[in-house]
Structure formats: structure tokens, C-alpha cells
Coordinates of C-alpha atoms in Angstrom, one line a residue:
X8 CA -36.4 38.5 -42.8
X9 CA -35.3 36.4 -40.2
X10 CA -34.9 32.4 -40.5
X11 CA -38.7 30.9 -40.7
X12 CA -39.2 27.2 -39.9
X13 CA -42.1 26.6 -42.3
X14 CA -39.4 27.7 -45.3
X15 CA -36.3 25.8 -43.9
X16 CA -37.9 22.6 -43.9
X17 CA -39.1 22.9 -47.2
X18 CA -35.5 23.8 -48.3
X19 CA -34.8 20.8 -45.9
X20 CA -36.8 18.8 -48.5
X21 CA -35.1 19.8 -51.7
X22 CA -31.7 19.5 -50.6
X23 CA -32.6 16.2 -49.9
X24 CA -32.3 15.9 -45.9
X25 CA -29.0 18.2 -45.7
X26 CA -29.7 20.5 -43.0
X27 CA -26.4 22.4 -43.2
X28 CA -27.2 23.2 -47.2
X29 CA -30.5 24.0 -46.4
X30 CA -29.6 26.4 -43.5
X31 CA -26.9 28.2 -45.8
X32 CA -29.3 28.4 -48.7
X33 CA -32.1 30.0 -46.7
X34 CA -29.1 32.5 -45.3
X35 CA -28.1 33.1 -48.8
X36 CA -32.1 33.8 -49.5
X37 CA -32.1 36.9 -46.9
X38 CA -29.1 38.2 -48.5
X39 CA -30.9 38.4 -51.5
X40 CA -33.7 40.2 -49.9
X41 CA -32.0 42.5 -48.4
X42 CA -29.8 43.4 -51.4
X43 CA -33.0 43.5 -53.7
X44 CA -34.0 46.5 -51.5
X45 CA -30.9 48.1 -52.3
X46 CA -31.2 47.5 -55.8
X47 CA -34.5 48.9 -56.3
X48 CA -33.9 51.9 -54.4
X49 CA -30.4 53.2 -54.1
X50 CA -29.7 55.5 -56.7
X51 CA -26.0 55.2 -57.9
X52 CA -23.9 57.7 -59.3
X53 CA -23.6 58.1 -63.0
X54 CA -27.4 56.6 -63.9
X55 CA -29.9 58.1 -66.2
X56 CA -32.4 61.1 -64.9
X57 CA -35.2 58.3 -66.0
X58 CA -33.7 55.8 -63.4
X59 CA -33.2 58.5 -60.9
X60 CA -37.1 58.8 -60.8
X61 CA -38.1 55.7 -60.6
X62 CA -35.6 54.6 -58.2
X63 CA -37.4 57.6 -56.1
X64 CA -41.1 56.2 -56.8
X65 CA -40.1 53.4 -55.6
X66 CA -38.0 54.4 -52.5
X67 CA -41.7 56.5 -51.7
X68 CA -43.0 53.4 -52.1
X69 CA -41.6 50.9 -50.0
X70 CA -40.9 53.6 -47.6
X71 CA -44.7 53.9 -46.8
X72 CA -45.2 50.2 -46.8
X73 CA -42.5 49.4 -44.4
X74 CA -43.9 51.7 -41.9
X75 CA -47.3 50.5 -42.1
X76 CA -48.9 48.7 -39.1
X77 CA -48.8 45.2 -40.4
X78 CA -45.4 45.7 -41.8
X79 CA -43.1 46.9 -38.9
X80 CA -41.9 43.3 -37.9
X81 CA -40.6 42.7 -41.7
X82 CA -39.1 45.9 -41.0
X83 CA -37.5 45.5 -37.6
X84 CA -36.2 42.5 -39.0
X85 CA -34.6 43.6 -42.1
X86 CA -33.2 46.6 -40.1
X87 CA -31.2 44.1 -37.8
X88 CA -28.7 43.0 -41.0
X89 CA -27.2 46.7 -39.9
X90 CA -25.1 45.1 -38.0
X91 CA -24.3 42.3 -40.8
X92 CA -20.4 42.1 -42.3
X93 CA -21.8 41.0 -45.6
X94 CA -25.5 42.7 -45.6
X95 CA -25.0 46.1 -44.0
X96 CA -23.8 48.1 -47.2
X97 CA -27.3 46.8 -49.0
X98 CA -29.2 47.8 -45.9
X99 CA -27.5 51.3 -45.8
X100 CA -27.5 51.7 -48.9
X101 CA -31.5 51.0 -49.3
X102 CA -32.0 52.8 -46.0
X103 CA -30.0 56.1 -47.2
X104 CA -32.7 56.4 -50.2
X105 CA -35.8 55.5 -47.9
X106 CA -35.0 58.2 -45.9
X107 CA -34.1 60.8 -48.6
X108 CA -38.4 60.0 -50.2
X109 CA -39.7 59.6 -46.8
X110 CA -39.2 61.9 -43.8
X111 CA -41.7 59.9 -41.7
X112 CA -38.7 56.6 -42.4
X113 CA -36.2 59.2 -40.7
X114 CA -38.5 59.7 -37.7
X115 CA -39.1 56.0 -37.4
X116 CA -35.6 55.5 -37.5
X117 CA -34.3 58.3 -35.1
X118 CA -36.8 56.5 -32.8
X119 CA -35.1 53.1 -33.1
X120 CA -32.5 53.3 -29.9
X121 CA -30.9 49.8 -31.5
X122 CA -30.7 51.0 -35.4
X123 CA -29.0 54.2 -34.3
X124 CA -26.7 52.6 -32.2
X125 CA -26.1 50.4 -35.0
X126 CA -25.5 53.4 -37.4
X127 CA -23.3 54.5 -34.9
X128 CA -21.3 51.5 -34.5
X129 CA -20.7 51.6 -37.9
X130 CA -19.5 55.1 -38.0
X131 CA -16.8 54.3 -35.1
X132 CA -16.5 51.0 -36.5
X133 CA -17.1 49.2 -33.9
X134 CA -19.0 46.9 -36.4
X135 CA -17.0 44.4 -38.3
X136 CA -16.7 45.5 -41.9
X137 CA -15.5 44.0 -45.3
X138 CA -12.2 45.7 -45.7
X139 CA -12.7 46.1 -49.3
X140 CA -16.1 48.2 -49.0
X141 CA -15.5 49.9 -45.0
X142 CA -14.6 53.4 -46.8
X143 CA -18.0 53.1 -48.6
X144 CA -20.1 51.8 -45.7
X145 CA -19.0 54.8 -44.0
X146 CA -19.4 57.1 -46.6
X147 CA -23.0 55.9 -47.0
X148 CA -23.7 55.9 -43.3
X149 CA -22.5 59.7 -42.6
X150 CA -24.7 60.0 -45.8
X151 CA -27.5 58.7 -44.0
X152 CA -27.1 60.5 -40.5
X153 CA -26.6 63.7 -42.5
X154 CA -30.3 63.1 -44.1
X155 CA -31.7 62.2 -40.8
X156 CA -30.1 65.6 -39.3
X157 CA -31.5 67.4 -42.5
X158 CA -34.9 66.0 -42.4
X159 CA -35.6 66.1 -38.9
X160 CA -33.3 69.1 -37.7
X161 CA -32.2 67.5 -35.5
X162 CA -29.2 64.9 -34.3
X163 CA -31.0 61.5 -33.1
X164 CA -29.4 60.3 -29.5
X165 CA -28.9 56.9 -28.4
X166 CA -30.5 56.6 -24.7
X167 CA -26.4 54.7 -24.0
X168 CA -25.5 58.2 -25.1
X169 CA -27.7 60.1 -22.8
X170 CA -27.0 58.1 -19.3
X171 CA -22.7 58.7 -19.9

């Protein structure tokens, strides 16, 4: 999920040389990605009990393959746009209904010193937020600690937390 070369210069290519549009279009691509993760898994309020399940089959899903072996760089990288203005509500969002299907996604998290600090951050907001969504960010982030608590019975510490 971060910037590639190999995909910028092709992007290079069809905006016909312009660097700048290219760059912003291949930003505008890992948006995308990042809010497709949220779309197929985040269940919102007021959906049918059909979507509701599938949204779960496919939170179980991608759950398992973003903690597999070969897949932990996509997901260290994916996990970074916590800290995002724009991306962090789709990354919450996606992250709060991971964890909810996957216990083992709350233990890779908890592990994470620089995701929980992040989730942190955004709970104290010490993260710059949209002003128009904040109230939601942090609703789904306390959300998401309270699933890690629950899952894991216990509350995940930073080690910044532990030297203080």
C-alpha cells in the first residue's frame, strides 16, 4: 500500500509525462484501497441480517489473509494510513470488523507498539482529524480498543507507556 515505482511510472506514462498528476493519481489509488477494505467489511448500522453475514465472511476472510506469512508487509503498510487525516476512518473502520471475526487480528494488533500508539493518538487526538467525521473516528476507535480488551482480556500497552 505504499507508493511503488514500477506503478508510478506507468501512471507517469498515461498522464503523458506529468509527474505531479501521476503522483496524486497513484495517492488517490491507495485511498481507494484502503477504503475498499472498509467497504467490504465494516458493517453499518441499519443494513440487512443478509449483509451482516457476508460482511462477517468476509471480515474472516481477509482477516486470515492479512496475517499470513507472505502478507504481513501489505498489512504493515495498510495499517500505517492510521495515522492518515483522510484514510484513518476507512482503516478503523475495516480494522474494528477484522478484529470482531478474528481474535488472532486483535493479538497481532495489541503486538504492534506503533498501531497502538496510533489508536491511541487518535483517542487523545493527537492525530489530525477531519473535523466533520473526529466524533465518529473516535467512536469507532474506543470501538475498537473495547474489542481488543474483550477479545484478549486484556488492555494492550504501548512500550512509551511502560518506560513513563
Amino acid at each position: 500500500m505504499l507508493p511503488d515505482d514500477i506503478q508510478l511510472q506507468k501512471l507517469i506514462e498515461i498522464t503523458k509525462g506529468d509527474k505531479e498528476a501521476a503522483e496524486e493519481r497513484q495517492e488517490d489509488l491507495l485511498h481507494l484501497g484502503v477504503a475498499i477494505l472498509a467497504a467490504f467489511t465494516y458493517v453499518p448500522l441499519n443494513v440487512s441480517f443478509k449483509a451482516q453475514v457476508q460482511k462477517i465472511k468476509v471480515s474472516r476472510f481477509l482477516s486470515k489473509k492479512l496475517l499470513e506469512p507472505s502478507n504481513l508487509t501489505f498489512t504493515k503498510n495498510w495499517l500505517v494510513f492510521l495515522r492518515h487525516p483522510t484514510s484513518c476512518i476507512n482503516v478503523l473502520k475495516a480494522l474494528y470488523s477484522l478484529c470482531m471475526s478474528n481474535q488472532n487480528m486483535c493479538l497481532y494488533i495489541a503486538k504492534q507498539n506503533a498501531q497502538i500508539s496510533a489508536i491511541y493518538d487518535i483517542l487523545s487526538e493527537k492525530i489530525e482529524l477531519p473535523p466533520m467525521v473526529v466524533n465518529e473516528i473516535i467512536e469507532i476507535a474506543i470501538h475498537l480498543m473495547s474489542t481488543i480488551i474483550i477479545q484478549l482480556f486484556e488492555m494492550p500497552i504501548t512500550e512509551s507507556s511502560t518506560t513513563k
